[in-house]
Coordinates of N, CA and C in Angstrom, one line a residue:
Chain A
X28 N 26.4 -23.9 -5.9 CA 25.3 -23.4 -6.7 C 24.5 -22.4 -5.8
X29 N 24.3 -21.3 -6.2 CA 23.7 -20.3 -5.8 C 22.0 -20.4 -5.6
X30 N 21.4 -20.6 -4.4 CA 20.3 -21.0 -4.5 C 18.7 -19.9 -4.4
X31 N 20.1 -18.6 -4.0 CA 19.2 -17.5 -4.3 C 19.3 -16.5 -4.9
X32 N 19.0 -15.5 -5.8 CA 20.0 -14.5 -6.6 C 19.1 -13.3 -6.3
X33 N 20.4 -12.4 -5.4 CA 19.6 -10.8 -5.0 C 20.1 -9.9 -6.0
X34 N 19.5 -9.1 -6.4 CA 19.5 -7.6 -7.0 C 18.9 -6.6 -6.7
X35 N 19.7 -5.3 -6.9 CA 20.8 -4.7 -7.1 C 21.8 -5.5 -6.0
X36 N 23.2 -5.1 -6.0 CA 23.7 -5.2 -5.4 C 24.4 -3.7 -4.1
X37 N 23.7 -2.5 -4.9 CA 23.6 -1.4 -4.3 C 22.7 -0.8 -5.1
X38 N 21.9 0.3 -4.0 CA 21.1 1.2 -4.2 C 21.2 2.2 -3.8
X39 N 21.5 3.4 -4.5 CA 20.9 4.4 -3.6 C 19.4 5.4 -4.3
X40 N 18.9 5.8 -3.6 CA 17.6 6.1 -3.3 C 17.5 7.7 -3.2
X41 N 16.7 8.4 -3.3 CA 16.6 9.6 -2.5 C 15.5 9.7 -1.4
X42 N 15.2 10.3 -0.6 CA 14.5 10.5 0.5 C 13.0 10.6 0.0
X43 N 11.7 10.0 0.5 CA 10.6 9.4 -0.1 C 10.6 9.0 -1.6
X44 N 11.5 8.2 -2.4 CA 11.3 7.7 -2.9 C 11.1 6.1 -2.7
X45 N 11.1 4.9 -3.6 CA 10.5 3.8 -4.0 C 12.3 2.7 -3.9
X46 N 12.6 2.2 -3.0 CA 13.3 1.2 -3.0 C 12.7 -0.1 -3.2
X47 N 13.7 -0.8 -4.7 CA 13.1 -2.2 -4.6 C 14.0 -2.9 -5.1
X48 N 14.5 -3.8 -4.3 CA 15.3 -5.3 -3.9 C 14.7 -6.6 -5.2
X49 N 15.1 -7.1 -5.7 CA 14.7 -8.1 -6.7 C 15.3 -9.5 -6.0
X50 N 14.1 -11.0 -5.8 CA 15.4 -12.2 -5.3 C 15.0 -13.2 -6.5
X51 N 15.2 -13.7 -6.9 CA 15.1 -15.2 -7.6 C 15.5 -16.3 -7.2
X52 N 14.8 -17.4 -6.9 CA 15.2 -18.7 -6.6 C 14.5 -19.8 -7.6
X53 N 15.8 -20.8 -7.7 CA 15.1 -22.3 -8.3 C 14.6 -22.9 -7.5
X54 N 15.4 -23.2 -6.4 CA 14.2 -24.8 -5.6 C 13.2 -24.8 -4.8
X55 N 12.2 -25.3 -5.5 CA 10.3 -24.6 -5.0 C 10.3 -25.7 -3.6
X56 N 11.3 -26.3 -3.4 CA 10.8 -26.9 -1.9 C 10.5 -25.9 -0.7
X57 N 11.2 -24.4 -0.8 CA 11.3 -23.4 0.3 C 9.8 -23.1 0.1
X58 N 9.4 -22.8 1.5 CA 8.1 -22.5 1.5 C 7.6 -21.1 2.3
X59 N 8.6 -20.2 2.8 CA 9.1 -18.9 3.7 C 10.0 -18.4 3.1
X60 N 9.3 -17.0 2.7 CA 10.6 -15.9 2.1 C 10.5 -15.1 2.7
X61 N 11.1 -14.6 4.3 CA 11.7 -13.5 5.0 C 12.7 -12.7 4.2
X62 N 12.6 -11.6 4.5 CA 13.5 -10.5 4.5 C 14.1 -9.7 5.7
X63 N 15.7 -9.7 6.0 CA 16.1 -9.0 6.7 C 16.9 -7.5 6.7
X64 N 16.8 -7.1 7.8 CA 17.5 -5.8 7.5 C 19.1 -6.0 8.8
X65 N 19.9 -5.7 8.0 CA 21.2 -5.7 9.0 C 21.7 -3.8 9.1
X66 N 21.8 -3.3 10.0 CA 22.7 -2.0 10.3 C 24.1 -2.6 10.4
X67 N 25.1 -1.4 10.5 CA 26.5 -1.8 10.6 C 26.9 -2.0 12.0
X68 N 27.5 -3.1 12.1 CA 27.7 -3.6 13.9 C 26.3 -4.1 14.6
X69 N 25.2 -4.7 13.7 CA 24.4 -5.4 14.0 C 23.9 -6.9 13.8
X70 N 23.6 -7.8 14.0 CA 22.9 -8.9 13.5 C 21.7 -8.2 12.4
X71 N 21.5 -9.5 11.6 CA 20.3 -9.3 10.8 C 18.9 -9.2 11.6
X72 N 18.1 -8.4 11.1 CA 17.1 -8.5 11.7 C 15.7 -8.9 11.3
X73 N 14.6 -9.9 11.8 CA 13.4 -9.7 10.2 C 12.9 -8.9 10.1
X74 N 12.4 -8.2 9.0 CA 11.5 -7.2 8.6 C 10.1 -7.5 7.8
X75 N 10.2 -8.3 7.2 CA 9.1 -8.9 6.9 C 9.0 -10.1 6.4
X76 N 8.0 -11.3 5.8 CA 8.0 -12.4 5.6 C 7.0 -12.6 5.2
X77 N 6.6 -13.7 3.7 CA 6.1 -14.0 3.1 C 5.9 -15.4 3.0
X78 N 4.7 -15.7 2.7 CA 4.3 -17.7 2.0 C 3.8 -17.0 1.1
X79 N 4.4 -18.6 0.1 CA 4.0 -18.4 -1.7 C 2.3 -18.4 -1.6
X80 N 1.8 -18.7 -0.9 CA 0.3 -19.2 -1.2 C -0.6 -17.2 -1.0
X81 N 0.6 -16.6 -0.9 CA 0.0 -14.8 -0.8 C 0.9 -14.6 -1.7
X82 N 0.4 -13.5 -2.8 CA 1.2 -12.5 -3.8 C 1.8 -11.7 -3.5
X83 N 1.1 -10.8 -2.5 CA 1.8 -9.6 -1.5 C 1.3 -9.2 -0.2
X84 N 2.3 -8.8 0.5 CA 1.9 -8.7 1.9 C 3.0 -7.4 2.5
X85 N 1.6 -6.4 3.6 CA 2.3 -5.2 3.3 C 2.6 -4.7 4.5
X86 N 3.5 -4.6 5.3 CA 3.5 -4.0 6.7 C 4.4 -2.6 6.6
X87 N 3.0 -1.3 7.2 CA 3.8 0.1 6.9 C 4.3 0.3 5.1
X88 N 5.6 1.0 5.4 CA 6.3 1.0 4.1 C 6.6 0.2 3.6
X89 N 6.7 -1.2 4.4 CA 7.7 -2.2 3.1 C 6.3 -3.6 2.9
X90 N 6.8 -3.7 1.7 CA 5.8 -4.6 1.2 C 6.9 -5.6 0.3
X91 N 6.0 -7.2 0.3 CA 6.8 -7.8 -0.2 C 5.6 -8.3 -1.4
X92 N 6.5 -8.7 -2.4 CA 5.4 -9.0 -3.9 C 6.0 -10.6 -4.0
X93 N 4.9 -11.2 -4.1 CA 5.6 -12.6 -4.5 C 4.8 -13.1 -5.8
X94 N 5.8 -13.6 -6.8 CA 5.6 -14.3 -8.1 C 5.8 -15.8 -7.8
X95 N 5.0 -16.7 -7.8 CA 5.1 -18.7 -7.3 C 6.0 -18.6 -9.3
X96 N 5.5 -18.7 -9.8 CA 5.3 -18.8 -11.4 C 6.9 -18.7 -11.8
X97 N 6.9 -17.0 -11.3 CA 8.4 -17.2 -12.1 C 9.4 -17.2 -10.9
X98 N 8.9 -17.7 -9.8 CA 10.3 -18.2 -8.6 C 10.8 -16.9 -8.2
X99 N 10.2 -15.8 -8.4 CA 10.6 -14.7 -8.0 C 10.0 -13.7 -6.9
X100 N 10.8 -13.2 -6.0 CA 9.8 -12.2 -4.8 C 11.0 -11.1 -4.6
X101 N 10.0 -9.4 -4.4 CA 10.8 -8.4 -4.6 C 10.6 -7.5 -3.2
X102 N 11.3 -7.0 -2.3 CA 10.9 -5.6 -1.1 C 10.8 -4.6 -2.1
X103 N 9.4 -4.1 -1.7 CA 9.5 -2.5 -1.9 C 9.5 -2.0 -0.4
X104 N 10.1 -0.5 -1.1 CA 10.3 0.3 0.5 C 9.8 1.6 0.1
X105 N 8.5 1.9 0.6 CA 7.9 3.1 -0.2 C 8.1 4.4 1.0
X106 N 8.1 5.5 0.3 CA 8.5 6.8 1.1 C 10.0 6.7 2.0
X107 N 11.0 6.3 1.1 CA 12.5 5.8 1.9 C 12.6 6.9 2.6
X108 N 13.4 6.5 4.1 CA 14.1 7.3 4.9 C 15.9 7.0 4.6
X109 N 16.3 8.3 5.3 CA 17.3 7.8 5.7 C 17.8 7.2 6.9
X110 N 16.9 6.8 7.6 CA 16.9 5.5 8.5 C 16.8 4.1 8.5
X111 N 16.5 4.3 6.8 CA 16.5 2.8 6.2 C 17.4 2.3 5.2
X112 N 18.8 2.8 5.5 CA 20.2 2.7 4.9 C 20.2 1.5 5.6
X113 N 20.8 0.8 5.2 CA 20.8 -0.9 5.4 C 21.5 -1.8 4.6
X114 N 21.6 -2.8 4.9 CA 21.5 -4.3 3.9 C 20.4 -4.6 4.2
X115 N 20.0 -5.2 3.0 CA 19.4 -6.3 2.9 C 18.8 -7.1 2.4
X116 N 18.8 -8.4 3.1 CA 19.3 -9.9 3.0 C 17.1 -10.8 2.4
X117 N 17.6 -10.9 1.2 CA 15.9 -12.1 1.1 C 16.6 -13.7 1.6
X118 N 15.8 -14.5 2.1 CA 16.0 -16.1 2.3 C 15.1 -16.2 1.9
X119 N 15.2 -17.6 2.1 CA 14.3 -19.1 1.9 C 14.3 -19.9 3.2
X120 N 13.5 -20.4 3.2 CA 13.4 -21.3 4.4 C 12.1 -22.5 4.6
X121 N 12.1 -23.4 5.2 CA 10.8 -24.2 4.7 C 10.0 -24.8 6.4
X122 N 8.8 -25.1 6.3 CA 8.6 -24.7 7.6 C 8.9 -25.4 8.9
X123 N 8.7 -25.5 9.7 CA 9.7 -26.0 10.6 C 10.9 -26.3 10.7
X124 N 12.0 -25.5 9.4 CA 13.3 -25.4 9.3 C 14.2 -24.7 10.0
X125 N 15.0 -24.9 10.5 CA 15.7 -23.5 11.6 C 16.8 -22.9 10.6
X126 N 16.9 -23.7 9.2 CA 18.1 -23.2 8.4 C 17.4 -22.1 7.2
X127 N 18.1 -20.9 7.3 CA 18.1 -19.4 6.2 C 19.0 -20.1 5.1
X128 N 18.6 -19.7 4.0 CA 19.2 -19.9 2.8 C 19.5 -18.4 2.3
X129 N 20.5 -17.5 2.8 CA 20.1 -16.2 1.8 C 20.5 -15.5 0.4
X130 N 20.3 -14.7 0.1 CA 21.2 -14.0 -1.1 C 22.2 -12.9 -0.7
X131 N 22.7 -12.4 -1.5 CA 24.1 -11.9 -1.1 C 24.0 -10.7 -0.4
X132 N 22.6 -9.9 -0.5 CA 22.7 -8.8 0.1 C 22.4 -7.1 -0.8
X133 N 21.9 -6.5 -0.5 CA 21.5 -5.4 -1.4 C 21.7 -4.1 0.0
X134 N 23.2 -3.4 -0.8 CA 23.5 -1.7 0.3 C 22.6 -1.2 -0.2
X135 N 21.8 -0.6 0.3 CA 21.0 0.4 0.5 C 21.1 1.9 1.2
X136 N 21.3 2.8 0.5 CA 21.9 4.4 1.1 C 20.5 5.0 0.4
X137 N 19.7 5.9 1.4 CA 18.7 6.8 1.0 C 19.5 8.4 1.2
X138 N 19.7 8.9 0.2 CA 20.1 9.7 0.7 C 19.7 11.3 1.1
X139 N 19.3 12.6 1.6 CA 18.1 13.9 2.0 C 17.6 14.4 0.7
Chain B
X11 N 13.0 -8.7 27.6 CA 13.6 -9.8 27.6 C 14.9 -9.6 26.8
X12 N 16.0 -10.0 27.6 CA 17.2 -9.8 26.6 C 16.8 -10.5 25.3
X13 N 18.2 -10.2 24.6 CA 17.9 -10.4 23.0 C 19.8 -11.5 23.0
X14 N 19.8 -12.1 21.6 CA 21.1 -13.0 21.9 C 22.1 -12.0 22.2
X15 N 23.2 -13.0 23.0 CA 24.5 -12.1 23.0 C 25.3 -13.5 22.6
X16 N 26.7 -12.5 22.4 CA 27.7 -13.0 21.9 C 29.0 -12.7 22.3
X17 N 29.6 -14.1 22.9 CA 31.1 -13.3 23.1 C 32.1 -14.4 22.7
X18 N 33.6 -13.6 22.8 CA 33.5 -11.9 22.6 C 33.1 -11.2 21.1
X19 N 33.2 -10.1 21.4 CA 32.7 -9.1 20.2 C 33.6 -9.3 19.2
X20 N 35.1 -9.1 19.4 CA 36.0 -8.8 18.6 C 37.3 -10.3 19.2
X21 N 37.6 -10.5 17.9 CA 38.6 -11.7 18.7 C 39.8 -11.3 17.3
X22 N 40.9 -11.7 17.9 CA 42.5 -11.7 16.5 C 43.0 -12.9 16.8
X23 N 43.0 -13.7 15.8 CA 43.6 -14.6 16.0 C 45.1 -15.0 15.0
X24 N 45.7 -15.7 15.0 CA 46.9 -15.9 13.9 C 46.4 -17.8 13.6
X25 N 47.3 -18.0 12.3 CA 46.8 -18.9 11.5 C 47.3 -19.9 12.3
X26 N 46.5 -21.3 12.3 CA 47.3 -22.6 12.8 C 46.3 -22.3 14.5
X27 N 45.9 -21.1 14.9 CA 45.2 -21.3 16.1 C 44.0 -22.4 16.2
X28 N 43.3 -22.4 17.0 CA 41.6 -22.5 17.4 C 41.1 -21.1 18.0
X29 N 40.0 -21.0 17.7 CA 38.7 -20.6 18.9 C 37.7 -20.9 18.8
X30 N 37.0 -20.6 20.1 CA 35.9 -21.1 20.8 C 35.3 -19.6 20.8
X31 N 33.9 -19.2 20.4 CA 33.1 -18.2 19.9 C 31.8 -18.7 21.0
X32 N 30.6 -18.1 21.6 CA 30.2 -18.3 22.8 C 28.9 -17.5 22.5
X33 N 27.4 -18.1 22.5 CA 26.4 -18.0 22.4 C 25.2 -18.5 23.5
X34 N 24.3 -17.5 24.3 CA 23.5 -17.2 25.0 C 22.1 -16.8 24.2
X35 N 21.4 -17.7 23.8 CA 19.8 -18.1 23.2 C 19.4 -16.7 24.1
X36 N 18.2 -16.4 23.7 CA 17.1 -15.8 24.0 C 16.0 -16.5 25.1
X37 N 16.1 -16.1 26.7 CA 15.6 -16.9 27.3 C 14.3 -17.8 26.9
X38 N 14.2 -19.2 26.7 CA 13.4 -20.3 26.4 C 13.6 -20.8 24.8
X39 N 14.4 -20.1 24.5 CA 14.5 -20.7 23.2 C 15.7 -21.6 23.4
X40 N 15.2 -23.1 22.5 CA 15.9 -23.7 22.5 C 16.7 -24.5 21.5
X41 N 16.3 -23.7 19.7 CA 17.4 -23.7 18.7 C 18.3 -22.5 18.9
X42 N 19.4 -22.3 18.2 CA 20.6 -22.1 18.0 C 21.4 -22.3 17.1
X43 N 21.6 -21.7 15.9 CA 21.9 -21.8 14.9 C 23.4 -21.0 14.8
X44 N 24.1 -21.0 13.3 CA 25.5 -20.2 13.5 C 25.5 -20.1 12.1
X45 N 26.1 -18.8 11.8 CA 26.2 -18.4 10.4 C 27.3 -17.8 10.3
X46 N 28.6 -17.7 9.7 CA 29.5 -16.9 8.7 C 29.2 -16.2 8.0
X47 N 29.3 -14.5 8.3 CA 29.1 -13.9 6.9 C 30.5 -13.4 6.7
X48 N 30.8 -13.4 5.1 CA 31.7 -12.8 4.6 C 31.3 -11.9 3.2
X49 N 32.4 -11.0 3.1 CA 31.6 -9.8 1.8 C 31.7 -10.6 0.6
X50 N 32.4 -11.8 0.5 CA 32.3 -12.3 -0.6 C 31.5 -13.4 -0.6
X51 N 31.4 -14.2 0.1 CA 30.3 -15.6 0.5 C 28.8 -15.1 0.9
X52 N 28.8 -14.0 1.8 CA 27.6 -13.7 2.0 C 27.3 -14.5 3.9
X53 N 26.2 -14.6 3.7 CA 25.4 -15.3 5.1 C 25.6 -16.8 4.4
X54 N 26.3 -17.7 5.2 CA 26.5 -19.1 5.3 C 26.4 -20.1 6.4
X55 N 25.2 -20.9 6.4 CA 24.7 -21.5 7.3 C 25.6 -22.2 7.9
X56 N 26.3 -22.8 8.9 CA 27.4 -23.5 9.1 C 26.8 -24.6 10.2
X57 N 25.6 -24.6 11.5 CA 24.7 -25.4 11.7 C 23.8 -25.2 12.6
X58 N 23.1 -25.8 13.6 CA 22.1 -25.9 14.2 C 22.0 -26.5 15.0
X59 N 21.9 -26.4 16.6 CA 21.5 -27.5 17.7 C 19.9 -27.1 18.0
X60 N 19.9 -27.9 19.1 CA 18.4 -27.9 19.4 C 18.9 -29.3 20.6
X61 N 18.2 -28.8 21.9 CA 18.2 -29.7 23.4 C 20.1 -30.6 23.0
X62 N 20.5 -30.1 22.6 CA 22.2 -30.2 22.8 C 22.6 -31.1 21.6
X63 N 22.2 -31.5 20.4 CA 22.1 -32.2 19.5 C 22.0 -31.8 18.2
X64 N 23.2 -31.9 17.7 CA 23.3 -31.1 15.8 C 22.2 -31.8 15.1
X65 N 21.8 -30.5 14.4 CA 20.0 -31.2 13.9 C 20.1 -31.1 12.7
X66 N 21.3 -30.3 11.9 CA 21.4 -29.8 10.4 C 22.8 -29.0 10.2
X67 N 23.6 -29.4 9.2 CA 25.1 -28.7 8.8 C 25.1 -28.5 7.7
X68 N 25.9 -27.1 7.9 CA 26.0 -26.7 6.3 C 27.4 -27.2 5.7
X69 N 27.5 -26.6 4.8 CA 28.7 -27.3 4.1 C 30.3 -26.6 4.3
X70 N 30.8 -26.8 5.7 CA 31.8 -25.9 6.0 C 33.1 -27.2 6.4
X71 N 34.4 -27.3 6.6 CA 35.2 -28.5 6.6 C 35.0 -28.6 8.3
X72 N 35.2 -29.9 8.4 CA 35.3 -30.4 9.8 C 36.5 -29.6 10.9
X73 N 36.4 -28.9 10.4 CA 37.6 -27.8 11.5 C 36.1 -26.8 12.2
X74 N 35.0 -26.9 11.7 CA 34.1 -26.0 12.0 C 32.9 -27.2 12.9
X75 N 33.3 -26.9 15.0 CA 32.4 -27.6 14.8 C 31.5 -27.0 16.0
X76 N 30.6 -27.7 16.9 CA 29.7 -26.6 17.9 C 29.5 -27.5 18.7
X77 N 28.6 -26.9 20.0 CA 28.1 -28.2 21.0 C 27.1 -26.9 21.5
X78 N 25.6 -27.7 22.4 CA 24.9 -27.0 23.1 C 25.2 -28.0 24.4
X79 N 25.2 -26.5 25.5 CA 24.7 -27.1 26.8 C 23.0 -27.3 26.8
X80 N 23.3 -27.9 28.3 CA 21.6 -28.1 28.8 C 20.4 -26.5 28.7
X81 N 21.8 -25.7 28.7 CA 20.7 -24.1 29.3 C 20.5 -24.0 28.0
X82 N 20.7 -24.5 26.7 CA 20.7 -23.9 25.4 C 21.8 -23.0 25.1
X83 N 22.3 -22.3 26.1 CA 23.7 -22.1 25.2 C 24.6 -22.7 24.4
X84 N 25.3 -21.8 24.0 CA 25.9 -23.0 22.8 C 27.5 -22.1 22.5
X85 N 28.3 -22.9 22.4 CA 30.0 -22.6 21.8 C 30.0 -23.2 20.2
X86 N 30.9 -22.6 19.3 CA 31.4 -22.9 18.2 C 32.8 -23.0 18.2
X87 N 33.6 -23.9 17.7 CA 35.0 -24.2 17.6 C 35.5 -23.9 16.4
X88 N 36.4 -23.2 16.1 CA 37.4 -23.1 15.1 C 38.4 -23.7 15.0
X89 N 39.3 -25.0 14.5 CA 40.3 -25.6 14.9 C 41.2 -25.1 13.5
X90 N 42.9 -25.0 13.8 CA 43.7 -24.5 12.9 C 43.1 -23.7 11.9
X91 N 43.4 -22.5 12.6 CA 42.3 -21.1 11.7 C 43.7 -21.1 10.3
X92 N 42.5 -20.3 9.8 CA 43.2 -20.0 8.3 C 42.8 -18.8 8.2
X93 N 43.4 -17.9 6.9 CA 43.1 -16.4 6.7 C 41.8 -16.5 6.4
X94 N 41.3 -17.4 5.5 CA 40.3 -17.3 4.9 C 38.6 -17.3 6.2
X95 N 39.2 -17.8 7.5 CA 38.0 -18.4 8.4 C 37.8 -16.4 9.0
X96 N 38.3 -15.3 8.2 CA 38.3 -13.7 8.7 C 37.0 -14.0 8.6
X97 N 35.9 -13.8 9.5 CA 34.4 -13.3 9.2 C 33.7 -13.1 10.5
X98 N 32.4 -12.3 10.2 CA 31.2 -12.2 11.5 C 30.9 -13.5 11.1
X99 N 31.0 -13.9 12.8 CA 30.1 -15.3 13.1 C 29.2 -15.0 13.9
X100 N 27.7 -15.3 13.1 CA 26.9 -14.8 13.7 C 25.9 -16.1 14.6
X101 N 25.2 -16.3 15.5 CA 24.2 -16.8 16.6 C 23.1 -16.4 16.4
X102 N 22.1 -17.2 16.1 CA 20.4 -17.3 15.8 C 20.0 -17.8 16.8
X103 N 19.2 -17.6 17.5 CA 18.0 -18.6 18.5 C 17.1 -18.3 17.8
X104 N 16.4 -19.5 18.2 CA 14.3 -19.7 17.9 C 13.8 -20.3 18.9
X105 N 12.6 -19.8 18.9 CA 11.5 -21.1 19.7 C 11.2 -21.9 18.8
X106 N 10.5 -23.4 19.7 CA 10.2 -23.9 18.5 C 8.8 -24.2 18.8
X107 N 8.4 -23.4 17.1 CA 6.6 -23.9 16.7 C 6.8 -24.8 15.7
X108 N 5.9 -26.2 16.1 CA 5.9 -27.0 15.1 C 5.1 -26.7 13.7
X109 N 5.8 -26.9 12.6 CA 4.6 -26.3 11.9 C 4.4 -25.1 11.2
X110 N 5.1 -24.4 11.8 CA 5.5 -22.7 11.6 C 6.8 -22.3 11.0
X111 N 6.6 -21.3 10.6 CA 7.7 -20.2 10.5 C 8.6 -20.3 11.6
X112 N 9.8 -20.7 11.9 CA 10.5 -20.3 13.0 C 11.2 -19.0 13.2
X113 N 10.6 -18.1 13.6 CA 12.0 -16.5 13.6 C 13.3 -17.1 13.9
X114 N 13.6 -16.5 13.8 CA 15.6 -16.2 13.9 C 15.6 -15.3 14.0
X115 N 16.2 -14.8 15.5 CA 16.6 -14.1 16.6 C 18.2 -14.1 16.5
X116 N 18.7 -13.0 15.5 CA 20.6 -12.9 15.3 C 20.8 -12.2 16.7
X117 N 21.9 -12.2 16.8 CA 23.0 -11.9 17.9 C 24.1 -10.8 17.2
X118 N 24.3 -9.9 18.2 CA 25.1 -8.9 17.2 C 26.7 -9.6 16.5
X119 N 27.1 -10.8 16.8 CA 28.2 -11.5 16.0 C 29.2 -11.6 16.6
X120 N 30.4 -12.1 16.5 CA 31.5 -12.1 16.9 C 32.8 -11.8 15.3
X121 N 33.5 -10.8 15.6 CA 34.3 -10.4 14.6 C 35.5 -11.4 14.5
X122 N 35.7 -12.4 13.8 CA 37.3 -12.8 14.1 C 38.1 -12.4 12.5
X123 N 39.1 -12.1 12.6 CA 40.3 -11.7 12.2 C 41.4 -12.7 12.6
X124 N 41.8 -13.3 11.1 CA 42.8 -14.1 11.0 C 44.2 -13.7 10.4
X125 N 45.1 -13.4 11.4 CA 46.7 -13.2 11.2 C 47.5 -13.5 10.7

């Protein structure tokens, strides 16, 4: 059973435009929704991270929106580069857990 | 401060093998985690040490297993590989905050390729 569901599964984008990642999860035990970003021939990396008890939280361009209600949290990536061609990855995680739960992953191509 | 490493980068193996995959924490951190990604499965948690002691496993068959030394490094075993075990295996360290968010600190992976 799939315990997180990411959408798109690709994006492409044009250069300052609005990238946004959709994740949905059922089980409200996770209490940490990080987002990572992976390059090709890299580990994942975090980019940002959210608790349900905040709506949204904004660092730079990328901002994360969180819905408790409908189990859902989304990345925007405002003014896209094309430096920010990527995957990537939303989890779950609960706190003092060392285990990621993630979804499948969202290509991301911005393209000039 | 270095960041994880991983060796080796690239490994080939043929079916019916083992390997041993090789993980160096982030100096003082002392979780260690290990993940499978594949383009069809995605990122899959496979487990976690902490002071040399499995703390949490994912749901992978007993051919998939790990150990930590005392320095916090840590090995992963592959025993009688299959085509299907082709994936980045990736290496996480953390520190540990009680209480907290723990980061996960990836490692650039180890490529195996099954023959």
């Amino acid at each position: 059973q799939q315990q997180v569901k990411q959408s798109p599964q690709s994006l492409i984008v044009q250069k300052g435009g609005i990238s946004i990642i959709n994740c949905a999860y059922e089980n409200t035990a996770f209490d940490y929704f990080p987002w990572y970003q992976q390059f090709p021939g890299k580990g994942p990396a975090l980019l940002i991270a959210i608790r349900p008890d905040v709506s949204e939280k904004k660092e730079g361009r990328f901002t994360i929106s969180f819905n408790k209600s409908a189990k859902q949290f989304s990345l925007h990536i405002m003014d896209s580069q094309p430096g920010d061609s990527a995957t990537y990855f939303c989890a779950l995680t609960g706190a003092g857990s060392y285990q990621l739960t993630f979804g499948k992953g969202t290509k991301l191509s911005v393209i000039p | 401060k270095a960041g994880v490493t991983q060796t080796p980068r690239y490994l080939i193996k043929t079916r019916g093998q083992q390997v041993t995959l090789s993980c160096s924490p982030i100096s003082g951190h002392r979780s260690v985690s290990w993940y499978q990604q594949t383009p069809g499965q995605g990122l899959q948690f496979l487990f976690e040490y902490f002071s040399e002691t499995q703390r949490n496993k994912g749901n992978f068959p007993g051919r998939f297993s790990g150990r930590q030394f005392s320095n916090s490094r840590s090995e992963m075993n592959v025993s009688t590989l299959e085509l299907g075990d082709s994936a980045l295996y990736l290496c996480a360290s953390s520190s540990l905050l009680s209480g907290a968010y723990n980061e996960q600190f990836f490692g650039p992976g180890t490529r195996l390729t099954v023959l």
